[in-house]
């Protein structure tokens, strides 16, 4: 299988703390790869390194056959790395629909697209509405994003990321703060996502991880502990030890 993303021995330090310590990760085309580990393991930092929000101190990141280690987050987004954050990032004064349209304008027209929305808007409205429908937000399409619940903002951020037509979707705890109905909708959405999109999912809810992931990587204290299929990871003594240490 072709590798879409390769992170090779990536390291990120904050002062004397090594948040991510020589981690190597490979995601193939279409794969659903979950990243788990106790609080502070370095999961969000690793997503930041892959998305380009944070620069590596050492190591290399390759995406779709090119070295992206030195590219900023906007360039990485344009070549297909989409991201949702641990805290949903939406434009609060725009409606839900406008948020998705802005995300799509960026893809079709870059900043020019945002500055001259009239040229693009007609083409983008229908796909944006379809995306809102997929994440269950049709009824609040014309509400300001700032007035949506936490769960709805999280769903909106997923619709925005999908509007960018990513080849790799980075999801940081998408189920956090969602109601059980919203979690079910999220699972359906991710299960039905085209295999043209690869997914790197950070999630504390292991039931979701074992349902959705083809491969699971475990981090602990910034280090790689194990990578394997869900069953293998669930039964791994090494993984149990990493979690047990964290709760002690
Ligand atoms: N900007 C920063 N400045 C200083 N330390 C940071 C910074 N970002 C992360 N850290 C530290 O790096 C370590 C890894 O943090 P990170 O947020 O990546 O963990 P995580 O696995 O996502 O945890 P959680 O499950 O709680 O979200 C933690 O010890 C954290 O305090
Ligand atoms: Mg985190």
JSON list of C-alpha atoms in Angstrom, two decimals, residues 11-246:
[
{"chain": "A", "resi": 11, "resn": "UNK", "atom": "CA", "xyz": [10.65, 15.44, 17.70]},
{"chain": "A", "resi": 12, "resn": "UNK", "atom": "CA", "xyz": [9.20, 18.53, 19.36]},
{"chain": "A", "resi": 13, "resn": "UNK", "atom": "CA", "xyz": [10.58, 20.03, 22.56]},
{"chain": "A", "resi": 14, "resn": "UNK", "atom": "CA", "xyz": [9.12, 22.65, 24.88]},
{"chain": "A", "resi": 15, "resn": "UNK", "atom": "CA", "xyz": [12.01, 23.77, 27.08]},
{"chain": "A", "resi": 16, "resn": "UNK", "atom": "CA", "xyz": [13.24, 20.69, 28.89]},
{"chain": "A", "resi": 17, "resn": "UNK", "atom": "CA", "xyz": [10.10, 18.69, 28.02]},
{"chain": "A", "resi": 18, "resn": "UNK", "atom": "CA", "xyz": [10.14, 16.51, 24.92]},
{"chain": "A", "resi": 19, "resn": "UNK", "atom": "CA", "xyz": [6.45, 16.49, 23.94]},
{"chain": "A", "resi": 20, "resn": "UNK", "atom": "CA", "xyz": [7.06, 14.24, 20.91]},
{"chain": "A", "resi": 21, "resn": "UNK", "atom": "CA", "xyz": [10.20, 12.14, 20.96]},
{"chain": "A", "resi": 22, "resn": "UNK", "atom": "CA", "xyz": [11.45, 10.60, 17.69]},
{"chain": "A", "resi": 23, "resn": "UNK", "atom": "CA", "xyz": [8.03, 9.29, 16.66]},
{"chain": "A", "resi": 24, "resn": "UNK", "atom": "CA", "xyz": [7.66, 7.48, 13.36]},
{"chain": "A", "resi": 25, "resn": "UNK", "atom": "CA", "xyz": [4.19, 7.04, 11.85]},
{"chain": "A", "resi": 26, "resn": "UNK", "atom": "CA", "xyz": [3.03, 5.92, 8.43]},
{"chain": "A", "resi": 27, "resn": "UNK", "atom": "CA", "xyz": [-0.49, 6.30, 7.05]},
{"chain": "A", "resi": 28, "resn": "UNK", "atom": "CA", "xyz": [-1.43, 4.57, 3.82]},
{"chain": "A", "resi": 29, "resn": "UNK", "atom": "CA", "xyz": [-4.00, 5.78, 1.25]},
{"chain": "A", "resi": 30, "resn": "UNK", "atom": "CA", "xyz": [-7.50, 5.30, 2.62]},
{"chain": "A", "resi": 31, "resn": "UNK", "atom": "CA", "xyz": [-6.37, 4.10, 6.05]},
{"chain": "A", "resi": 32, "resn": "UNK", "atom": "CA", "xyz": [-8.19, 4.94, 9.29]},
{"chain": "A", "resi": 33, "resn": "UNK", "atom": "CA", "xyz": [-5.38, 5.32, 11.78]},
{"chain": "A", "resi": 34, "resn": "UNK", "atom": "CA", "xyz": [-6.09, 6.11, 15.44]},
{"chain": "A", "resi": 35, "resn": "UNK", "atom": "CA", "xyz": [-3.66, 7.73, 17.82]},
{"chain": "A", "resi": 36, "resn": "UNK", "atom": "CA", "xyz": [-4.26, 6.98, 21.49]},
{"chain": "A", "resi": 37, "resn": "UNK", "atom": "CA", "xyz": [-2.43, 7.49, 24.76]},
{"chain": "A", "resi": 38, "resn": "UNK", "atom": "CA", "xyz": [-2.90, 9.06, 28.19]},
{"chain": "A", "resi": 39, "resn": "UNK", "atom": "CA", "xyz": [-3.24, 12.83, 28.74]},
{"chain": "A", "resi": 40, "resn": "UNK", "atom": "CA", "xyz": [-0.04, 14.62, 27.84]},
{"chain": "A", "resi": 41, "resn": "UNK", "atom": "CA", "xyz": [1.21, 11.73, 25.66]},
{"chain": "A", "resi": 42, "resn": "UNK", "atom": "CA", "xyz": [1.90, 14.12, 22.76]},
{"chain": "A", "resi": 43, "resn": "UNK", "atom": "CA", "xyz": [-1.09, 13.30, 20.52]},
{"chain": "A", "resi": 44, "resn": "UNK", "atom": "CA", "xyz": [-2.18, 16.88, 19.81]},
{"chain": "A", "resi": 45, "resn": "UNK", "atom": "CA", "xyz": [1.43, 17.95, 19.37]},
{"chain": "A", "resi": 46, "resn": "UNK", "atom": "CA", "xyz": [1.93, 15.21, 16.78]},
{"chain": "A", "resi": 47, "resn": "UNK", "atom": "CA", "xyz": [-1.20, 16.37, 14.90]},
{"chain": "A", "resi": 48, "resn": "UNK", "atom": "CA", "xyz": [0.17, 19.93, 15.05]},
{"chain": "A", "resi": 49, "resn": "UNK", "atom": "CA", "xyz": [3.46, 18.73, 13.57]},
{"chain": "A", "resi": 50, "resn": "UNK", "atom": "CA", "xyz": [1.67, 16.89, 10.77]},
{"chain": "A", "resi": 51, "resn": "UNK", "atom": "CA", "xyz": [-0.72, 19.78, 10.04]},
{"chain": "A", "resi": 52, "resn": "UNK", "atom": "CA", "xyz": [2.12, 22.29, 10.20]},
{"chain": "A", "resi": 53, "resn": "UNK", "atom": "CA", "xyz": [0.80, 24.42, 13.09]},
{"chain": "A", "resi": 54, "resn": "UNK", "atom": "CA", "xyz": [4.01, 23.53, 14.94]},
{"chain": "A", "resi": 55, "resn": "UNK", "atom": "CA", "xyz": [7.47, 22.97, 13.43]},
{"chain": "A", "resi": 56, "resn": "UNK", "atom": "CA", "xyz": [9.54, 19.88, 14.18]},
{"chain": "A", "resi": 57, "resn": "UNK", "atom": "CA", "xyz": [12.81, 20.26, 16.06]},
{"chain": "A", "resi": 58, "resn": "UNK", "atom": "CA", "xyz": [14.06, 17.14, 14.31]},
{"chain": "A", "resi": 59, "resn": "UNK", "atom": "CA", "xyz": [12.75, 14.58, 11.86]},
{"chain": "A", "resi": 60, "resn": "UNK", "atom": "CA", "xyz": [10.96, 14.75, 8.57]},
{"chain": "A", "resi": 61, "resn": "UNK", "atom": "CA", "xyz": [7.34, 14.76, 7.33]},
{"chain": "A", "resi": 62, "resn": "UNK", "atom": "CA", "xyz": [6.42, 13.52, 3.87]},
{"chain": "A", "resi": 63, "resn": "UNK", "atom": "CA", "xyz": [2.96, 13.83, 2.31]},
{"chain": "A", "resi": 64, "resn": "UNK", "atom": "CA", "xyz": [1.79, 12.53, -1.08]},
{"chain": "A", "resi": 65, "resn": "UNK", "atom": "CA", "xyz": [5.34, 11.97, -2.23]},
{"chain": "A", "resi": 66, "resn": "UNK", "atom": "CA", "xyz": [6.79, 15.33, -1.21]},
{"chain": "A", "resi": 67, "resn": "UNK", "atom": "CA", "xyz": [8.75, 16.63, 1.74]},
{"chain": "A", "resi": 68, "resn": "UNK", "atom": "CA", "xyz": [6.43, 19.03, 3.61]},
{"chain": "A", "resi": 69, "resn": "UNK", "atom": "CA", "xyz": [8.58, 19.45, 6.73]},
{"chain": "A", "resi": 70, "resn": "UNK", "atom": "CA", "xyz": [9.20, 23.15, 6.02]},
{"chain": "A", "resi": 71, "resn": "UNK", "atom": "CA", "xyz": [5.73, 24.04, 4.68]},
{"chain": "A", "resi": 72, "resn": "UNK", "atom": "CA", "xyz": [3.36, 26.16, 6.80]},
{"chain": "A", "resi": 73, "resn": "UNK", "atom": "CA", "xyz": [-0.18, 25.04, 7.73]},
{"chain": "A", "resi": 74, "resn": "UNK", "atom": "CA", "xyz": [-1.95, 26.91, 4.90]},
{"chain": "A", "resi": 75, "resn": "UNK", "atom": "CA", "xyz": [0.25, 25.31, 2.22]},
{"chain": "A", "resi": 76, "resn": "UNK", "atom": "CA", "xyz": [-0.26, 21.88, 3.81]},
{"chain": "A", "resi": 77, "resn": "UNK", "atom": "CA", "xyz": [-4.04, 22.47, 3.87]},
{"chain": "A", "resi": 78, "resn": "UNK", "atom": "CA", "xyz": [-3.98, 23.35, 0.17]},
{"chain": "A", "resi": 79, "resn": "UNK", "atom": "CA", "xyz": [-2.21, 20.13, -0.74]},
{"chain": "A", "resi": 80, "resn": "UNK", "atom": "CA", "xyz": [-4.74, 18.07, 1.19]},
{"chain": "A", "resi": 81, "resn": "UNK", "atom": "CA", "xyz": [-4.18, 17.99, 4.95]},
{"chain": "A", "resi": 82, "resn": "UNK", "atom": "CA", "xyz": [-7.45, 18.96, 6.71]},
{"chain": "A", "resi": 83, "resn": "UNK", "atom": "CA", "xyz": [-7.72, 19.46, 10.43]},
{"chain": "A", "resi": 84, "resn": "UNK", "atom": "CA", "xyz": [-10.20, 19.69, 13.28]},
{"chain": "A", "resi": 85, "resn": "UNK", "atom": "CA", "xyz": [-9.00, 20.92, 16.64]},
{"chain": "A", "resi": 86, "resn": "UNK", "atom": "CA", "xyz": [-9.42, 19.74, 20.22]},
{"chain": "A", "resi": 87, "resn": "UNK", "atom": "CA", "xyz": [-11.38, 23.02, 20.72]},
{"chain": "A", "resi": 88, "resn": "UNK", "atom": "CA", "xyz": [-13.63, 23.70, 17.72]},
{"chain": "A", "resi": 89, "resn": "UNK", "atom": "CA", "xyz": [-12.38, 26.65, 15.62]},
{"chain": "A", "resi": 90, "resn": "UNK", "atom": "CA", "xyz": [-15.20, 28.32, 13.69]},
{"chain": "A", "resi": 91, "resn": "UNK", "atom": "CA", "xyz": [-16.06, 31.92, 12.69]},
{"chain": "A", "resi": 92, "resn": "UNK", "atom": "CA", "xyz": [-18.61, 32.81, 15.43]},
{"chain": "A", "resi": 93, "resn": "UNK", "atom": "CA", "xyz": [-20.36, 35.71, 13.69]},
{"chain": "A", "resi": 94, "resn": "UNK", "atom": "CA", "xyz": [-20.88, 33.87, 10.38]},
{"chain": "A", "resi": 95, "resn": "UNK", "atom": "CA", "xyz": [-23.73, 31.42, 9.93]},
{"chain": "A", "resi": 96, "resn": "UNK", "atom": "CA", "xyz": [-23.01, 27.69, 9.85]},
{"chain": "A", "resi": 97, "resn": "UNK", "atom": "CA", "xyz": [-23.57, 27.73, 6.08]},
{"chain": "A", "resi": 98, "resn": "UNK", "atom": "CA", "xyz": [-21.22, 30.69, 5.59]},
{"chain": "A", "resi": 99, "resn": "UNK", "atom": "CA", "xyz": [-18.53, 28.94, 7.63]},
{"chain": "A", "resi": 100, "resn": "UNK", "atom": "CA", "xyz": [-18.63, 25.95, 5.27]},
{"chain": "A", "resi": 101, "resn": "UNK", "atom": "CA", "xyz": [-18.71, 28.27, 2.24]},
{"chain": "A", "resi": 102, "resn": "UNK", "atom": "CA", "xyz": [-15.63, 30.14, 3.49]},
{"chain": "A", "resi": 103, "resn": "UNK", "atom": "CA", "xyz": [-13.80, 26.85, 3.96]},
{"chain": "A", "resi": 104, "resn": "UNK", "atom": "CA", "xyz": [-14.67, 25.88, 0.36]},
{"chain": "A", "resi": 105, "resn": "UNK", "atom": "CA", "xyz": [-13.83, 29.36, -1.08]},
{"chain": "A", "resi": 106, "resn": "UNK", "atom": "CA", "xyz": [-10.36, 28.97, 0.26]},
{"chain": "A", "resi": 107, "resn": "UNK", "atom": "CA", "xyz": [-9.95, 25.76, -1.67]},
{"chain": "A", "resi": 108, "resn": "UNK", "atom": "CA", "xyz": [-11.27, 27.04, -4.99]},
{"chain": "A", "resi": 109, "resn": "UNK", "atom": "CA", "xyz": [-9.94, 30.57, -4.89]},
{"chain": "A", "resi": 110, "resn": "UNK", "atom": "CA", "xyz": [-7.50, 30.89, -2.02]},
{"chain": "A", "resi": 111, "resn": "UNK", "atom": "CA", "xyz": [-7.64, 34.38, -0.48]},
{"chain": "A", "resi": 112, "resn": "UNK", "atom": "CA", "xyz": [-8.93, 35.71, -3.79]},
{"chain": "A", "resi": 113, "resn": "UNK", "atom": "CA", "xyz": [-11.90, 33.42, -3.31]},
{"chain": "A", "resi": 114, "resn": "UNK", "atom": "CA", "xyz": [-12.65, 34.92, 0.09]},
{"chain": "A", "resi": 115, "resn": "UNK", "atom": "CA", "xyz": [-12.28, 38.49, -1.24]},
{"chain": "A", "resi": 116, "resn": "UNK", "atom": "CA", "xyz": [-14.61, 37.91, -4.22]},
{"chain": "A", "resi": 117, "resn": "UNK", "atom": "CA", "xyz": [-17.19, 35.52, -2.86]},
{"chain": "A", "resi": 118, "resn": "UNK", "atom": "CA", "xyz": [-19.83, 36.43, -5.45]},
{"chain": "A", "resi": 119, "resn": "UNK", "atom": "CA", "xyz": [-17.87, 34.64, -8.17]},
{"chain": "A", "resi": 120, "resn": "UNK", "atom": "CA", "xyz": [-17.77, 31.42, -6.24]},
{"chain": "A", "resi": 121, "resn": "UNK", "atom": "CA", "xyz": [-20.80, 31.47, -4.02]},
{"chain": "A", "resi": 122, "resn": "UNK", "atom": "CA", "xyz": [-23.36, 30.11, -6.47]},
{"chain": "A", "resi": 123, "resn": "UNK", "atom": "CA", "xyz": [-21.22, 27.06, -7.09]},
{"chain": "A", "resi": 124, "resn": "UNK", "atom": "CA", "xyz": [-20.53, 26.43, -3.43]},
{"chain": "A", "resi": 125, "resn": "UNK", "atom": "CA", "xyz": [-23.93, 26.76, -1.81]},
{"chain": "A", "resi": 126, "resn": "UNK", "atom": "CA", "xyz": [-25.32, 23.35, -2.82]},
{"chain": "A", "resi": 127, "resn": "UNK", "atom": "CA", "xyz": [-22.21, 21.35, -1.78]},
{"chain": "A", "resi": 128, "resn": "UNK", "atom": "CA", "xyz": [-22.06, 23.35, 1.48]},
{"chain": "A", "resi": 129, "resn": "UNK", "atom": "CA", "xyz": [-25.71, 22.55, 2.25]},
{"chain": "A", "resi": 130, "resn": "UNK", "atom": "CA", "xyz": [-25.07, 18.89, 1.43]},
{"chain": "A", "resi": 131, "resn": "UNK", "atom": "CA", "xyz": [-22.15, 18.85, 3.87]},
{"chain": "A", "resi": 132, "resn": "UNK", "atom": "CA", "xyz": [-24.27, 20.45, 6.60]},
{"chain": "A", "resi": 133, "resn": "UNK", "atom": "CA", "xyz": [-26.86, 17.77, 5.99]},
{"chain": "A", "resi": 134, "resn": "UNK", "atom": "CA", "xyz": [-24.22, 15.04, 6.34]},
{"chain": "A", "resi": 135, "resn": "UNK", "atom": "CA", "xyz": [-23.15, 16.35, 9.74]},
{"chain": "A", "resi": 136, "resn": "UNK", "atom": "CA", "xyz": [-26.79, 16.86, 10.85]},
{"chain": "A", "resi": 137, "resn": "UNK", "atom": "CA", "xyz": [-26.80, 20.68, 10.89]},
{"chain": "A", "resi": 138, "resn": "UNK", "atom": "CA", "xyz": [-29.43, 21.48, 8.24]},
{"chain": "A", "resi": 139, "resn": "UNK", "atom": "CA", "xyz": [-31.79, 23.00, 10.81]},
{"chain": "A", "resi": 140, "resn": "UNK", "atom": "CA", "xyz": [-29.18, 25.46, 12.06]},
{"chain": "A", "resi": 141, "resn": "UNK", "atom": "CA", "xyz": [-27.67, 26.34, 8.65]},
{"chain": "A", "resi": 142, "resn": "UNK", "atom": "CA", "xyz": [-28.64, 30.00, 9.02]},
{"chain": "A", "resi": 143, "resn": "UNK", "atom": "CA", "xyz": [-27.76, 30.34, 12.74]},
{"chain": "A", "resi": 144, "resn": "UNK", "atom": "CA", "xyz": [-24.59, 32.16, 13.76]},
{"chain": "A", "resi": 145, "resn": "UNK", "atom": "CA", "xyz": [-21.90, 29.62, 14.56]},
{"chain": "A", "resi": 146, "resn": "UNK", "atom": "CA", "xyz": [-21.27, 31.41, 17.87]},
{"chain": "A", "resi": 147, "resn": "UNK", "atom": "CA", "xyz": [-24.79, 30.46, 18.99]},
{"chain": "A", "resi": 148, "resn": "UNK", "atom": "CA", "xyz": [-24.38, 26.74, 18.30]},
{"chain": "A", "resi": 149, "resn": "UNK", "atom": "CA", "xyz": [-23.80, 24.18, 21.06]},
{"chain": "A", "resi": 150, "resn": "UNK", "atom": "CA", "xyz": [-20.33, 22.75, 21.55]},
{"chain": "A", "resi": 151, "resn": "UNK", "atom": "CA", "xyz": [-21.36, 19.53, 19.81]},
{"chain": "A", "resi": 152, "resn": "UNK", "atom": "CA", "xyz": [-22.82, 21.42, 16.86]},
{"chain": "A", "resi": 153, "resn": "UNK", "atom": "CA", "xyz": [-19.66, 23.55, 16.50]},
{"chain": "A", "resi": 154, "resn": "UNK", "atom": "CA", "xyz": [-17.63, 20.36, 16.43]},
{"chain": "A", "resi": 155, "resn": "UNK", "atom": "CA", "xyz": [-19.83, 18.90, 13.68]},
{"chain": "A", "resi": 156, "resn": "UNK", "atom": "CA", "xyz": [-19.53, 22.21, 11.83]},
{"chain": "A", "resi": 157, "resn": "UNK", "atom": "CA", "xyz": [-15.77, 22.07, 11.99]},
{"chain": "A", "resi": 158, "resn": "UNK", "atom": "CA", "xyz": [-15.88, 18.59, 10.42]},
{"chain": "A", "resi": 159, "resn": "UNK", "atom": "CA", "xyz": [-18.07, 19.91, 7.59]},
{"chain": "A", "resi": 160, "resn": "UNK", "atom": "CA", "xyz": [-15.58, 22.77, 7.10]},
{"chain": "A", "resi": 161, "resn": "UNK", "atom": "CA", "xyz": [-12.65, 20.38, 6.97]},
{"chain": "A", "resi": 162, "resn": "UNK", "atom": "CA", "xyz": [-14.47, 18.19, 4.43]},
{"chain": "A", "resi": 163, "resn": "UNK", "atom": "CA", "xyz": [-15.28, 21.27, 2.32]},
{"chain": "A", "resi": 164, "resn": "UNK", "atom": "CA", "xyz": [-11.54, 21.59, 1.75]},
{"chain": "A", "resi": 165, "resn": "UNK", "atom": "CA", "xyz": [-11.63, 18.12, 0.13]},
{"chain": "A", "resi": 166, "resn": "UNK", "atom": "CA", "xyz": [-8.70, 16.79, 2.16]},
{"chain": "A", "resi": 167, "resn": "UNK", "atom": "CA", "xyz": [-6.76, 13.64, 1.32]},
{"chain": "A", "resi": 168, "resn": "UNK", "atom": "CA", "xyz": [-5.87, 13.31, 4.99]},
{"chain": "A", "resi": 169, "resn": "UNK", "atom": "CA", "xyz": [-8.22, 14.38, 7.77]},
{"chain": "A", "resi": 170, "resn": "UNK", "atom": "CA", "xyz": [-6.68, 15.03, 11.19]},
{"chain": "A", "resi": 171, "resn": "UNK", "atom": "CA", "xyz": [-9.31, 14.74, 13.93]},
{"chain": "A", "resi": 172, "resn": "UNK", "atom": "CA", "xyz": [-8.46, 15.73, 17.49]},
{"chain": "A", "resi": 173, "resn": "UNK", "atom": "CA", "xyz": [-11.01, 14.19, 19.88]},
{"chain": "A", "resi": 174, "resn": "UNK", "atom": "CA", "xyz": [-14.04, 14.70, 17.62]},
{"chain": "A", "resi": 175, "resn": "UNK", "atom": "CA", "xyz": [-16.37, 12.92, 20.07]},
{"chain": "A", "resi": 176, "resn": "UNK", "atom": "CA", "xyz": [-15.44, 15.05, 23.10]},
{"chain": "A", "resi": 177, "resn": "UNK", "atom": "CA", "xyz": [-18.48, 16.87, 24.46]},
{"chain": "A", "resi": 178, "resn": "UNK", "atom": "CA", "xyz": [-20.93, 15.29, 22.00]},
{"chain": "A", "resi": 179, "resn": "UNK", "atom": "CA", "xyz": [-24.30, 13.84, 23.04]},
{"chain": "A", "resi": 180, "resn": "UNK", "atom": "CA", "xyz": [-24.82, 10.13, 22.38]},
{"chain": "A", "resi": 181, "resn": "UNK", "atom": "CA", "xyz": [-26.96, 10.96, 19.31]},
{"chain": "A", "resi": 182, "resn": "UNK", "atom": "CA", "xyz": [-24.18, 13.21, 18.00]},
{"chain": "A", "resi": 183, "resn": "UNK", "atom": "CA", "xyz": [-21.55, 10.52, 18.66]},
{"chain": "A", "resi": 184, "resn": "UNK", "atom": "CA", "xyz": [-23.64, 8.02, 16.69]},
{"chain": "A", "resi": 185, "resn": "UNK", "atom": "CA", "xyz": [-23.92, 10.48, 13.80]},
{"chain": "A", "resi": 186, "resn": "UNK", "atom": "CA", "xyz": [-20.16, 11.06, 13.90]},
{"chain": "A", "resi": 187, "resn": "UNK", "atom": "CA", "xyz": [-19.47, 7.31, 13.76]},
{"chain": "A", "resi": 188, "resn": "UNK", "atom": "CA", "xyz": [-21.83, 6.96, 10.78]},
{"chain": "A", "resi": 189, "resn": "UNK", "atom": "CA", "xyz": [-20.21, 9.92, 9.03]},
{"chain": "A", "resi": 190, "resn": "UNK", "atom": "CA", "xyz": [-16.69, 8.60, 9.51]},
{"chain": "A", "resi": 191, "resn": "UNK", "atom": "CA", "xyz": [-17.67, 5.04, 8.59]},
{"chain": "A", "resi": 192, "resn": "UNK", "atom": "CA", "xyz": [-19.24, 6.28, 5.34]},
{"chain": "A", "resi": 193, "resn": "UNK", "atom": "CA", "xyz": [-16.40, 8.62, 4.43]},
{"chain": "A", "resi": 194, "resn": "UNK", "atom": "CA", "xyz": [-14.90, 7.84, 1.04]},
{"chain": "A", "resi": 195, "resn": "UNK", "atom": "CA", "xyz": [-11.70, 5.80, 1.16]},
{"chain": "A", "resi": 196, "resn": "UNK", "atom": "CA", "xyz": [-10.18, 8.55, -0.96]},
{"chain": "A", "resi": 197, "resn": "UNK", "atom": "CA", "xyz": [-9.81, 10.30, 2.39]},
{"chain": "A", "resi": 198, "resn": "UNK", "atom": "CA", "xyz": [-7.36, 8.93, 4.94]},
{"chain": "A", "resi": 199, "resn": "UNK", "atom": "CA", "xyz": [-8.01, 9.67, 8.60]},
{"chain": "A", "resi": 200, "resn": "UNK", "atom": "CA", "xyz": [-5.77, 10.20, 11.62]},
{"chain": "A", "resi": 201, "resn": "UNK", "atom": "CA", "xyz": [-8.04, 10.14, 14.65]},
{"chain": "A", "resi": 202, "resn": "UNK", "atom": "CA", "xyz": [-7.05, 11.12, 18.18]},
{"chain": "A", "resi": 203, "resn": "UNK", "atom": "CA", "xyz": [-9.72, 9.82, 20.53]},
{"chain": "A", "resi": 204, "resn": "UNK", "atom": "CA", "xyz": [-9.97, 8.92, 24.21]},
{"chain": "A", "resi": 205, "resn": "UNK", "atom": "CA", "xyz": [-13.09, 6.82, 23.65]},
{"chain": "A", "resi": 206, "resn": "UNK", "atom": "CA", "xyz": [-11.57, 3.45, 22.91]},
{"chain": "A", "resi": 207, "resn": "UNK", "atom": "CA", "xyz": [-14.94, 1.95, 21.85]},
{"chain": "A", "resi": 208, "resn": "UNK", "atom": "CA", "xyz": [-14.95, 4.40, 18.94]},
{"chain": "A", "resi": 209, "resn": "UNK", "atom": "CA", "xyz": [-11.29, 3.77, 18.18]},
{"chain": "A", "resi": 210, "resn": "UNK", "atom": "CA", "xyz": [-11.81, 0.01, 17.99]},
{"chain": "A", "resi": 211, "resn": "UNK", "atom": "CA", "xyz": [-14.92, 0.49, 15.82]},
{"chain": "A", "resi": 212, "resn": "UNK", "atom": "CA", "xyz": [-13.40, 2.92, 13.34]},
{"chain": "A", "resi": 213, "resn": "UNK", "atom": "CA", "xyz": [-9.67, 2.27, 13.11]},
{"chain": "A", "resi": 214, "resn": "UNK", "atom": "CA", "xyz": [-7.77, -0.12, 10.85]},
{"chain": "A", "resi": 215, "resn": "UNK", "atom": "CA", "xyz": [-4.56, 0.64, 12.71]},
{"chain": "A", "resi": 216, "resn": "UNK", "atom": "CA", "xyz": [-3.87, 2.04, 16.16]},
{"chain": "A", "resi": 217, "resn": "UNK", "atom": "CA", "xyz": [-0.71, 3.79, 17.36]},
{"chain": "A", "resi": 218, "resn": "UNK", "atom": "CA", "xyz": [-0.10, 4.27, 21.07]},
{"chain": "A", "resi": 219, "resn": "UNK", "atom": "CA", "xyz": [1.97, 7.14, 22.46]},
{"chain": "A", "resi": 220, "resn": "UNK", "atom": "CA", "xyz": [3.13, 7.60, 26.03]},
{"chain": "A", "resi": 221, "resn": "UNK", "atom": "CA", "xyz": [5.28, 10.45, 27.36]},
{"chain": "A", "resi": 222, "resn": "UNK", "atom": "CA", "xyz": [5.96, 11.56, 23.80]},
{"chain": "A", "resi": 223, "resn": "UNK", "atom": "CA", "xyz": [7.25, 8.17, 22.73]},
{"chain": "A", "resi": 224, "resn": "UNK", "atom": "CA", "xyz": [5.90, 5.56, 20.37]},
{"chain": "A", "resi": 225, "resn": "UNK", "atom": "CA", "xyz": [4.74, 2.50, 22.36]},
{"chain": "A", "resi": 226, "resn": "UNK", "atom": "CA", "xyz": [3.08, 0.30, 19.74]},
{"chain": "A", "resi": 227, "resn": "UNK", "atom": "CA", "xyz": [1.35, 0.22, 16.36]},
{"chain": "A", "resi": 228, "resn": "UNK", "atom": "CA", "xyz": [-1.00, -2.59, 15.33]},
{"chain": "A", "resi": 229, "resn": "UNK", "atom": "CA", "xyz": [-4.53, -3.69, 14.53]},
{"chain": "A", "resi": 230, "resn": "UNK", "atom": "CA", "xyz": [-7.26, -2.88, 17.11]},
{"chain": "A", "resi": 231, "resn": "UNK", "atom": "CA", "xyz": [-7.36, -6.42, 18.56]},
{"chain": "A", "resi": 232, "resn": "UNK", "atom": "CA", "xyz": [-3.60, -6.60, 18.87]},
{"chain": "A", "resi": 233, "resn": "UNK", "atom": "CA", "xyz": [-3.44, -3.23, 20.63]},
{"chain": "A", "resi": 234, "resn": "UNK", "atom": "CA", "xyz": [-6.32, -4.04, 22.98]},
{"chain": "A", "resi": 235, "resn": "UNK", "atom": "CA", "xyz": [-4.54, -7.18, 24.17]},
{"chain": "A", "resi": 236, "resn": "UNK", "atom": "CA", "xyz": [-1.03, -5.74, 24.31]},
{"chain": "A", "resi": 237, "resn": "UNK", "atom": "CA", "xyz": [0.55, -5.88, 27.81]},
{"chain": "A", "resi": 238, "resn": "UNK", "atom": "CA", "xyz": [2.82, -2.97, 26.80]},
{"chain": "A", "resi": 239, "resn": "UNK", "atom": "CA", "xyz": [-0.20, -0.80, 26.06]},
{"chain": "A", "resi": 240, "resn": "UNK", "atom": "CA", "xyz": [-1.95, -1.75, 29.29]},
{"chain": "A", "resi": 241, "resn": "UNK", "atom": "CA", "xyz": [1.21, -0.85, 31.18]},
{"chain": "A", "resi": 242, "resn": "UNK", "atom": "CA", "xyz": [1.39, 2.58, 29.51]},
{"chain": "A", "resi": 243, "resn": "UNK", "atom": "CA", "xyz": [-2.20, 3.35, 30.56]},
{"chain": "A", "resi": 244, "resn": "UNK", "atom": "CA", "xyz": [-1.79, 1.86, 34.04]},
{"chain": "A", "resi": 245, "resn": "UNK", "atom": "CA", "xyz": [1.27, 4.03, 34.68]},
{"chain": "A", "resi": 246, "resn": "UNK", "atom": "CA", "xyz": [-0.67, 7.09, 33.61]}
]
